XYZ file of C-alpha atoms in Angstrom:
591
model
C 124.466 7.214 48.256
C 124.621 7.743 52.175
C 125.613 4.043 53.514
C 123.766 2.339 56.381
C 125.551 4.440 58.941
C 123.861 7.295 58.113
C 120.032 6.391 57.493
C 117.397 5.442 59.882
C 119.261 8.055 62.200
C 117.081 7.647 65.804
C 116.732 10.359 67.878
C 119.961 12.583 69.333
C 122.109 11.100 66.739
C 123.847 12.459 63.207
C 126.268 11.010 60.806
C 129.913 12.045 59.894
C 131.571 11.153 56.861
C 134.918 10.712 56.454
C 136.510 11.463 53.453
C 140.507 10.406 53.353
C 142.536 11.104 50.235
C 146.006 9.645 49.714
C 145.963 9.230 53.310
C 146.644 5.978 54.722
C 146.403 4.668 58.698
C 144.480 7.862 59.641
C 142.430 6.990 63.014
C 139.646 8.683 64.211
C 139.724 9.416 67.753
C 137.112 11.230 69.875
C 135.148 12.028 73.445
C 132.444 13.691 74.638
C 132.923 16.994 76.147
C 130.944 16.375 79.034
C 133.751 13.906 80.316
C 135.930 16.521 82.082
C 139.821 16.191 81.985
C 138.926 12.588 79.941
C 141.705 11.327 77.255
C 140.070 10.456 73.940
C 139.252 6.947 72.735
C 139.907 5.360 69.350
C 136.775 5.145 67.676
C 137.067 4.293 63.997
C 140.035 3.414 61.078
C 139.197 5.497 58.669
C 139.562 3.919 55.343
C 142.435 5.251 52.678
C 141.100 6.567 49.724
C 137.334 6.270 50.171
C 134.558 7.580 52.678
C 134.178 6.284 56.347
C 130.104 6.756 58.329
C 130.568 6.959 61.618
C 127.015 7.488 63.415
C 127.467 10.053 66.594
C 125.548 11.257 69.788
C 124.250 15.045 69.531
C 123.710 15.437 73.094
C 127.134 16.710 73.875
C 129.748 18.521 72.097
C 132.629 16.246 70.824
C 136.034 16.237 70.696
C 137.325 14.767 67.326
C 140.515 13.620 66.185
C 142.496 12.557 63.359
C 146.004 10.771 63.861
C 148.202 9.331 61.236
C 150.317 6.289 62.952
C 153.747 7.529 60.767
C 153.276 11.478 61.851
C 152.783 13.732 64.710
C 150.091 15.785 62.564
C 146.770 15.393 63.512
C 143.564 17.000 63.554
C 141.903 18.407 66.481
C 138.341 19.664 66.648
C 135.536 20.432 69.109
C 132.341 19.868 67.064
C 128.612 20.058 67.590
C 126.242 18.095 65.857
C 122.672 18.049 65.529
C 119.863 15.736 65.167
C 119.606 13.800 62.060
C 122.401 16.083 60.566
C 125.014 14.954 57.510
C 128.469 15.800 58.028
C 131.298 15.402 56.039
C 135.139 16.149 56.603
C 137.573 16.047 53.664
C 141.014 14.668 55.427
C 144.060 14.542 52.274
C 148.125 13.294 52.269
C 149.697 14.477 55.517
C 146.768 14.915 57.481
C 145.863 18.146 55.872
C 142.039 18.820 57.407
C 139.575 20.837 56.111
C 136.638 22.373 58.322
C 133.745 19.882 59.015
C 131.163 21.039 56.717
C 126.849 20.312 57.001
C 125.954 18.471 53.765
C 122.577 17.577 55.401
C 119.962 19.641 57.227
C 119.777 18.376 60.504
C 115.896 18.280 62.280
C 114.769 20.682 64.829
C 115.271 18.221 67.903
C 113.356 20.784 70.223
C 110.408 21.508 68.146
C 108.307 18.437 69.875
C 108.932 20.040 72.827
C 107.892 23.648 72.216
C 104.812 22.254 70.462
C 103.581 20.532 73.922
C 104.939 23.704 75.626
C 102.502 25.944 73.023
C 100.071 22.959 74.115
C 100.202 22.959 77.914
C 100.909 26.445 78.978
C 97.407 27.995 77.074
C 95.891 25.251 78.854
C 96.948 25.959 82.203
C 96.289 29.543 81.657
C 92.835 29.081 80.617
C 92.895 26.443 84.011
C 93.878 29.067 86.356
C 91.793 31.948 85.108
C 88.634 29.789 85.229
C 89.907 28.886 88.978
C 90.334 33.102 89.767
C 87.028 33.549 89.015
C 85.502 31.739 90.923
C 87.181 33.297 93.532
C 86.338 36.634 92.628
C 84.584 36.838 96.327
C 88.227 37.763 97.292
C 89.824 41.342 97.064
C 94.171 40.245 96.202
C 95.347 42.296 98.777
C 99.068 42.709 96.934
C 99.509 46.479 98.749
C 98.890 45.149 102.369
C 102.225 42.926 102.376
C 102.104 43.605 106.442
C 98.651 41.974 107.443
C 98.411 38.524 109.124
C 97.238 36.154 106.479
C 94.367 33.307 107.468
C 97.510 30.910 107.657
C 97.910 30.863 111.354
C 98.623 27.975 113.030
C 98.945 28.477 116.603
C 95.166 28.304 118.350
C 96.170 28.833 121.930
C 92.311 28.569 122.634
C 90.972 26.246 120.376
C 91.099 22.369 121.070
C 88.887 20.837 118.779
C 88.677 17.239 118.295
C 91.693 16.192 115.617
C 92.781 13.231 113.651
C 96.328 12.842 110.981
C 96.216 12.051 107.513
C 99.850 11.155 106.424
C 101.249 12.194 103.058
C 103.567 10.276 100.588
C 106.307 12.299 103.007
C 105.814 10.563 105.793
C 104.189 13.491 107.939
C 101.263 14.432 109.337
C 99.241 17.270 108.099
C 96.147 18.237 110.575
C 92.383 17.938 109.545
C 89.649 19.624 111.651
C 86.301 18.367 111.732
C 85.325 21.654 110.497
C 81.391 22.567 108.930
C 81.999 24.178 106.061
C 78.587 24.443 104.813
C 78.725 21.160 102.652
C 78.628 18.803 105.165
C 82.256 17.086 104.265
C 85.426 17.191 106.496
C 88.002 19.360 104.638
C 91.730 19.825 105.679
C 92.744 22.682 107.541
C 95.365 24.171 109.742
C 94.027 25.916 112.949
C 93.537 29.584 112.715
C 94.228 31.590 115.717
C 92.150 34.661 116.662
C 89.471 34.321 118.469
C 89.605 32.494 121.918
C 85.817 31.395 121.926
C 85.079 28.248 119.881
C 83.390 30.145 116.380
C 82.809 28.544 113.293
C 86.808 27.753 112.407
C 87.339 29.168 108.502
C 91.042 27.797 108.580
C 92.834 25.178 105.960
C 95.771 23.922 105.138
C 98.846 25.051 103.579
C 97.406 24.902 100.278
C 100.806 26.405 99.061
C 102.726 23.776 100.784
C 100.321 20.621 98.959
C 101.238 22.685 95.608
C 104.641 22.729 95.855
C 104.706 18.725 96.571
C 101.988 18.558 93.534
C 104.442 20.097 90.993
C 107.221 18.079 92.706
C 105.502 14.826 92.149
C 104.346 15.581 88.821
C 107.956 16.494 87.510
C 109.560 13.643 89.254
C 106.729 11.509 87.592
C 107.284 13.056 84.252
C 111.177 12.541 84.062
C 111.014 8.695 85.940
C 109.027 8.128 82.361
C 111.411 9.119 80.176
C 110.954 13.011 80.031
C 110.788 12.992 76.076
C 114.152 11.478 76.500
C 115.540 15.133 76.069
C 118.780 15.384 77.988
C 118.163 18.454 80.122
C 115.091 15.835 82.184
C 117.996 13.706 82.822
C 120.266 13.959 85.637
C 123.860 15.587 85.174
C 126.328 12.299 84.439
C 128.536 13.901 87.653
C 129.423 17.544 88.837
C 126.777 20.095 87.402
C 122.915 20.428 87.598
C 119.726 20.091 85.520
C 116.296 20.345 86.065
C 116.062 16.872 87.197
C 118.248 17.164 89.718
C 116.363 19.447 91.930
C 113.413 17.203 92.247
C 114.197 15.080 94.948
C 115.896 17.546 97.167
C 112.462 19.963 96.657
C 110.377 17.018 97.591
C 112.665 16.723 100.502
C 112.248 19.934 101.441
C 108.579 20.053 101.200
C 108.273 17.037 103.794
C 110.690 19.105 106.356
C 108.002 21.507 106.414
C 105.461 19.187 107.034
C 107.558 17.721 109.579
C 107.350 20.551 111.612
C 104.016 21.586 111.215
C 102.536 18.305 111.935
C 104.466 17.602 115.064
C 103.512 20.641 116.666
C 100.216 20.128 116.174
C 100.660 16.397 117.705
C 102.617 17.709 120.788
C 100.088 20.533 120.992
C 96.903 18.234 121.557
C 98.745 16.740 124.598
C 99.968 13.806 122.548
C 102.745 11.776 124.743
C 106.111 11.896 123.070
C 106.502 8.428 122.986
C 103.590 7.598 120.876
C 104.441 10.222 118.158
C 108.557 8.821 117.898
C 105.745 5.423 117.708
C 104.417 7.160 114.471
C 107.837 8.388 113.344
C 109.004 5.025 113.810
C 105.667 3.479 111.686
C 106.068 5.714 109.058
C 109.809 5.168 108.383
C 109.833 1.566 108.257
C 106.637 1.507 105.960
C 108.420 4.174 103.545
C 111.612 1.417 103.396
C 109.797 -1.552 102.741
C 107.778 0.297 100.026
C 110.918 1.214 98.652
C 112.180 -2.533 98.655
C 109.156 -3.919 97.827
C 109.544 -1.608 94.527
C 112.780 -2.277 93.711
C 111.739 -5.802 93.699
C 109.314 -5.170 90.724
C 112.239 -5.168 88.301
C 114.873 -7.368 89.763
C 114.380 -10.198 92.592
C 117.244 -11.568 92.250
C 119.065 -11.548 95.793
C 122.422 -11.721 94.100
C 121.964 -8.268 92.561
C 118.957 -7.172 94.069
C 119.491 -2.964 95.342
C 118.474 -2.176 98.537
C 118.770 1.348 98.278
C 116.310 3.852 96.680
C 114.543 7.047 96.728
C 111.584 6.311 99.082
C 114.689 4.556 101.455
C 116.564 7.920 101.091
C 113.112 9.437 102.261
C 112.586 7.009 105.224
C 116.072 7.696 106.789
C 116.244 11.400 106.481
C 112.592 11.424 107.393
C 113.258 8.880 110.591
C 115.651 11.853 111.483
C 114.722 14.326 111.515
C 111.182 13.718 112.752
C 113.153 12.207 115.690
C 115.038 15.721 116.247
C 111.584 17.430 116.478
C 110.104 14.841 118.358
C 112.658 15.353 121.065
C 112.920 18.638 121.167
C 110.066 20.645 119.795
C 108.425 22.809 122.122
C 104.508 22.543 122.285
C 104.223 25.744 122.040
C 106.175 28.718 120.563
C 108.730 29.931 122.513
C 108.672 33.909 123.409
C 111.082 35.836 125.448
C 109.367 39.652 125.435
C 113.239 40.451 124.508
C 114.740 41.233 121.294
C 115.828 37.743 121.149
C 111.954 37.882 120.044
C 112.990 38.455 115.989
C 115.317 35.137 116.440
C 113.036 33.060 118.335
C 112.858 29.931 115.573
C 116.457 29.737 115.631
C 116.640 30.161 119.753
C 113.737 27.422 119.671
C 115.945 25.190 117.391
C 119.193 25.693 118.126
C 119.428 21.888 119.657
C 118.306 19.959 116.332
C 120.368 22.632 114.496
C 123.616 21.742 116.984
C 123.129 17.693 115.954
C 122.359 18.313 112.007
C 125.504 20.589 111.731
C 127.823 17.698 113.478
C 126.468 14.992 110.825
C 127.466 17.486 108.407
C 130.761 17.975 110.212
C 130.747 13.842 110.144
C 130.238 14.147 106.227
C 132.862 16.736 105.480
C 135.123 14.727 107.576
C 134.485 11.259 106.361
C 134.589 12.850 102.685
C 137.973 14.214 102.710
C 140.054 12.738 105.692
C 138.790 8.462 105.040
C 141.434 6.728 103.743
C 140.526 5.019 100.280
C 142.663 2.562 98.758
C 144.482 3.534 95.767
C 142.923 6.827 95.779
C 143.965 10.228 97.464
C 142.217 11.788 100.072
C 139.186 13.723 99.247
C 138.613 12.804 95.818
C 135.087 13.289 95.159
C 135.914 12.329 90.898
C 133.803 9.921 88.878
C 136.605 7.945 88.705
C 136.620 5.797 85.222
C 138.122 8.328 82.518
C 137.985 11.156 84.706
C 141.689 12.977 84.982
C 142.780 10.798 82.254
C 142.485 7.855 83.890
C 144.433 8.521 87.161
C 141.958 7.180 89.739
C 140.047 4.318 87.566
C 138.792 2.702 90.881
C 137.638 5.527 92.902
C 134.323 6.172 91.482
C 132.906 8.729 94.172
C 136.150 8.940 96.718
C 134.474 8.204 100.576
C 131.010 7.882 99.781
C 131.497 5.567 96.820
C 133.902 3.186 99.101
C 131.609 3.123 101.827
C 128.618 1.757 99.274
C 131.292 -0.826 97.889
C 132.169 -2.119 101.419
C 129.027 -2.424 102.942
C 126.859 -2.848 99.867
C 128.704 -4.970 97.150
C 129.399 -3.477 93.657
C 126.339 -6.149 92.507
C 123.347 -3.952 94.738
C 124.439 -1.077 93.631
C 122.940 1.314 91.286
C 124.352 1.828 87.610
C 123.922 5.127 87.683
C 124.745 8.477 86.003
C 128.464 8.418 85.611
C 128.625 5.097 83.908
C 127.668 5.915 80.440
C 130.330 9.477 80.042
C 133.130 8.107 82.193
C 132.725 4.525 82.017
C 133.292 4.141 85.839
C 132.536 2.138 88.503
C 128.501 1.839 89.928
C 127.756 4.182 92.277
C 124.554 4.873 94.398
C 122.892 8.086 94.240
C 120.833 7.381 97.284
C 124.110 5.915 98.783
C 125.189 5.725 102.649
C 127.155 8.811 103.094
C 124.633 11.096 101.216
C 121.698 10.690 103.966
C 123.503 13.340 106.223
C 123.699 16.349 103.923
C 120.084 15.302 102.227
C 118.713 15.409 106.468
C 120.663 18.934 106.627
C 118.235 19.614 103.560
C 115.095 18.426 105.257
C 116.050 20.187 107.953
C 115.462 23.867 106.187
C 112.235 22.503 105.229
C 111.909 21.674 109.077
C 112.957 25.384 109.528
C 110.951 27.089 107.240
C 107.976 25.128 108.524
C 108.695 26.327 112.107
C 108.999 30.243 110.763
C 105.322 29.169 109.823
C 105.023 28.407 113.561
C 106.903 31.161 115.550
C 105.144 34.227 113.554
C 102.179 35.065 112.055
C 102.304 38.104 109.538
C 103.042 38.015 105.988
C 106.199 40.102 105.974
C 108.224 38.057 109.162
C 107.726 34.801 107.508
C 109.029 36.426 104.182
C 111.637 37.993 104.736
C 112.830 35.055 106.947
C 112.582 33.341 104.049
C 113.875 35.388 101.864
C 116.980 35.444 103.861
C 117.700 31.994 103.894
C 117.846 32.179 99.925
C 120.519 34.425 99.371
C 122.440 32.878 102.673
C 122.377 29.423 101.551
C 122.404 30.419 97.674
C 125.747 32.629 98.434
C 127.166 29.730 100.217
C 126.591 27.373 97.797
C 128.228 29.431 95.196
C 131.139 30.327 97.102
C 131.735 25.902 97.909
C 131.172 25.465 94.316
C 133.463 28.753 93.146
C 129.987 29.525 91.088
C 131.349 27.018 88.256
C 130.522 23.537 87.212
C 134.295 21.628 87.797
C 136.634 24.206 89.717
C 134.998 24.739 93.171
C 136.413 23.004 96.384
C 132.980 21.160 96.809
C 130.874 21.403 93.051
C 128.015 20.893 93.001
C 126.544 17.194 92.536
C 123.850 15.102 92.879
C 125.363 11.579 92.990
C 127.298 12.490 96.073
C 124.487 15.031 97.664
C 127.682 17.707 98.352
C 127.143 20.115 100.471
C 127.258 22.937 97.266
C 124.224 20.672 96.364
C 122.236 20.942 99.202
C 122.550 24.302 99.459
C 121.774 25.347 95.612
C 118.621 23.383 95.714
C 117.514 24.116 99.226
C 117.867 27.751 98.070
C 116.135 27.026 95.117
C 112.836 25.481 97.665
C 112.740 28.166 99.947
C 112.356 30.423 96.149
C 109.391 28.299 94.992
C 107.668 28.448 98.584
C 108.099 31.669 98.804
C 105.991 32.457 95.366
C 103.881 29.901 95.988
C 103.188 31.560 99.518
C 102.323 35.093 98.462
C 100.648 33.896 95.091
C 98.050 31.180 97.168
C 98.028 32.691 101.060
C 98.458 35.850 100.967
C 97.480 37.637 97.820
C 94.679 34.647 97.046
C 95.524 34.807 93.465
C 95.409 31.258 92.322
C 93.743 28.211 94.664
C 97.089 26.193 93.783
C 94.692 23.818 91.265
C 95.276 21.195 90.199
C 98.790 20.744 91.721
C 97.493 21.146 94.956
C 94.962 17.961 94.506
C 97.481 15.966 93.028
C 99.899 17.008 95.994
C 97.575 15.022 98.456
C 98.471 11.478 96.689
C 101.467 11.672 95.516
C 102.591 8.382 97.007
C 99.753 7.089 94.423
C 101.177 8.704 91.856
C 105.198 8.136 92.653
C 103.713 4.086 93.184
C 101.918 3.454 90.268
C 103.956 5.218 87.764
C 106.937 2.767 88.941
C 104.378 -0.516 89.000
C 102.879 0.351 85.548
C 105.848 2.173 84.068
C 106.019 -0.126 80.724
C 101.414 -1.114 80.510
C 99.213 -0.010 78.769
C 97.605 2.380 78.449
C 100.424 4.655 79.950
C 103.380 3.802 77.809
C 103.367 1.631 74.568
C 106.730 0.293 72.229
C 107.002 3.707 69.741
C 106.334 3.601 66.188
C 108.292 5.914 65.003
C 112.455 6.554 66.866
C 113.877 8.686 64.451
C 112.745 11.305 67.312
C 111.413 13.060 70.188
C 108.073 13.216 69.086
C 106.033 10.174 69.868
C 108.152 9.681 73.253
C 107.525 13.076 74.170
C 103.990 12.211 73.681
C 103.784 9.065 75.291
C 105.909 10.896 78.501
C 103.039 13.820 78.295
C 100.285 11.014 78.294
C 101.221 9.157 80.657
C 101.706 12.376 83.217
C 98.867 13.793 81.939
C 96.668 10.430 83.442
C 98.177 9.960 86.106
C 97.168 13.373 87.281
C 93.575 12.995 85.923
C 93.397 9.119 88.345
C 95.007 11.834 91.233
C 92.405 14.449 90.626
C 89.659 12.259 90.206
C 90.412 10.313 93.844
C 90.834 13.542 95.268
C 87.088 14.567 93.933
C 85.850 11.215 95.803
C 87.888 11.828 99.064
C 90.109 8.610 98.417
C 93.666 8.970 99.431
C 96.160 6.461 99.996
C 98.471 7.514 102.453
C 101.636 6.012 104.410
């Protein structure tokens, strides 16, 4: 009969039995294969001449193994177990191992998840068709790649009365008071054509507000738990997942509104001075959001965390709206040269000059600061890492830095703790803002290739450029690998590999987006692009209500996936239907 150890398995977890025959001080010794370079840990004395349960994680492969106090025998084995699964290894007089054999059928751990998958994509499908036809008025245009799409947003003529509505970014995106037959003020980017002042038919990036929508609604989604499937969790140190490119894409989305909306400020004669005002408003009321929400679950001063996501957002935000304030032109610069086909970098080159020395100041700072007790450079996890060389140095520089200035008690436990049992570290730490503005700022820039030219096929291939450029470079800093690159790639730290890969990744996504919703007219961008326009709602309440009813509830059943998955998929799914309905009333709640 299976012992205690090896019923009421929860979820990600199996059981190993040990079977020892005639063979006496045999301990069991094992680590996780995710901890890179890591020594293994004593985990169990396995008892002589009976059977040992030992319940184990299944989200990583393990390293087991057997050592016998009076011999240099032992048994090594890399091993991956499933959910719920029985295993049993037969160990007999010197340490004589057999293979570890499945005496229990372990439970599909995924199977929650492709149900919902079978659940949710059928329902989009059926969501988007009903959405194409009722825009069967338009004729996809997929063969004319080279005409100018409606998305212009330079109106040299046109200088109707305007007014901002600020997104969970921090930016401004422009509304005309536009009549579009229903007697309602929709949002719309200016469309230039005609100099006489005609009925205006333009809108806004509805490409842009769906890329933030699907943003929001995965970052929403995984800050609840994600089904607590370890692929909507972040990567413990070096390496990437799916969660990991959330925060970076949101990033990138508010560069481009950056740009867009400053233009259109300093176009309508707007003084400098009262826009950096604006900048300045915006920034501080992101931060004390951010502090104000960090307070929900821990007030005390002694540990309280000052840092955060939405403070990560008001710094790189503060920047590089500043850099645009400063410098942006009102209008878009032209030379009637060749320089022409480089005019947004000729029209940036200033804020680019600035954001490439705070990288400079990063890369420096990273490897050339002196840490005590740890060489220069180190950008480990510290803890077990390297078998235990550099216990202390949890993050090299930019961990230091957090240490000095913060206090180990306001920083965040984050990531690394759990695998290499190291020190805390802050994702959204000091040194990480400069190389997360560098990522803004190709939001910034793709924004401005929005501004500087107005067919289809200059603003994609542009674009498209920029992908394989910063994709390439990414690779080559992270020697296309997970652990052997001279910067890998890493969200904890924000490396420069990092901001690369996922800024990449952004420009890839807006670039769909763009010809799917702009140009072809395939797809309105419904219902991300609603949910897009309150996503500080969304990102705000889900953190306030995270553990009420009626969005999450203490699960019946643990064994699995299931009912969290469920709850995670609920609790999304409402959040989107509250966003959707206060878009339906014209009620946004913006920064």
């Amino acid at each position: 009969m299976a012992s205690d150890e090896c019923k009421n398995l929860l979820y990600d977890q199996a059981c190993l039995q040990v079977w020892a025959d005639n063979a006496p001080n045999i301990s069991l010794w094992m680590q996780v294969e995710e901890c890179y370079k890591c020594d293994l840990l004593k985990k169990e004395n396995i008892s002589n001449n009976g059977v040992t349960n030992i319940r184990l994680n299944t989200i990583y492969s393990i390293w087991l193994d057997l050592t016998n106090d009076s011999s240099h025998n032992n048994c090594r084995t890399l091993q991956t177990f499933e959910e719920h699964g029985v295993y049993q290894w037969n160990i007999s007089n010197n340490l004589n191992c057999s293979q570890i054999k499945q005496i229990s059928t372990p439970q599909d751990s995924f199977m929650p998840f492709v149900y919902a998958l079978l659940l949710i994509i059928p329902s989009f499908a059926l969501w988007f068709f009903i959405n194409y036809l009722q825009r069967t008025y338009v004729v996809p245009s997929v063969f004319r790649f080279a005409s100018k799409t409606d998305l212009d947003i330079e109106n040299m003529f046109q200088t109707a009365p305007s007014r901002d509505v600020q997104t969970f970014d921090g930016s401004d995106v422009e509304l005309k008071n536009a009549d579009f037959g229903t007697g309602s003020n929709e949002p719309v980017i200016i469309h230039p054509q005609i100099p006489t002042p005609v009925k205006n038919n333009s809108y806004r990036i509805t490409s842009l507000d769906t890329f933030r929508g699907i943003s929001i609604i995965l970052m929403v989604f995984i800050n609840l738990g994600g089904g607590h499937y370890w692929f909507f969790e972040h990567a413990p140190w070096n390496g990437i997942t799916l969660a990991d490119f959330i925060l970076p894409w949101f990033c990138w989305v508010m560069g481009v509104s950056i740009a867009i909306s400053l233009r259109s400020q300093l176009r309508s004669s707007t003084k400098r001075k009262y826009v950096f005002g604006r900048v300045v408003r915006r920034s501080i009321a992101l931060l004390i959001m951010g502090l104000v929400l960090n307070s929900v679950n821990n007030n005390n001063l002694s540990t309280f965390r000052p840092l955060g996501v939405l403070q990560r957002l008001a710094f790189v935000y503060f920047i590089a709206a500043t850099l645009e304030t400063i410098f942006m032109k009102p209008q878009p610069y032209f030379t009637n040269t060749r320089l022409d086909v480089i005019r947004d970098i000729i029209e940036s080159a200033r804020q680019w000059t600035i954001v490439i020395i705070l990288v400079a100041i990063h890369t420096i700072i990273t490897f050339f600061l002196p840490v005590p007790g740890c060489p220069k450079g180190y950008l480990g996890p510290g803890g077990l890492y390297n078998s235990s060389s550099n216990v202390n140095c949890t993050g090299g520089a930019a961990g230091y830095i957090d240490r000095l200035v913060l206090g180990e008690n306001h920083m965040y436990f984050g990531s690394p703790k759990p695998v290499y049992q190291s020190l805390p570290f802050d994702p959204e730490g000091i040194l990480g803002t400069l190389t997360n503005t560098l990522l803004v700022y190709m939001g910034v820039h793709a924004g401005r290739i929005i501004l500087c030219y107005q067919y289809t096929n200059e603003r994609i291939k542009r674009w498209i450029a920029w992908t394989v450029v910063l994709g390439l470079v990414g690779g080559c800093l992270c020697n296309f690998s997970k652990e052997n690159g001279l910067i890998p790639i890493n969200k904890n730290l924000f490396s420069l590999s990092y901001a690369f890969i996922t800024g990449s990744s952004a420009f890839l996504i807006f670039i769909i987006l763009f010809l799917i919703i702009e140009h072809w007219r395939l797809w309105g961008g419904s219902p991300f692009n609603e949910i897009g326009q309150n996503s500080i709602m969304l990102y705000i309440g889900q953190h306030i209500f995270y553990n009420t009813l009626p969005w999450r509830w203490q699960p019946v059943n643990e064994t699995s996936h299931t009912e969290y998955l469920v709850m995670d998929c609920w609790a999304t799914i409402f959040w989107c239907a509250i966003a959707l309905v206060m878009h339906k009333k014209n009620i946004f709640i913006v920064v």
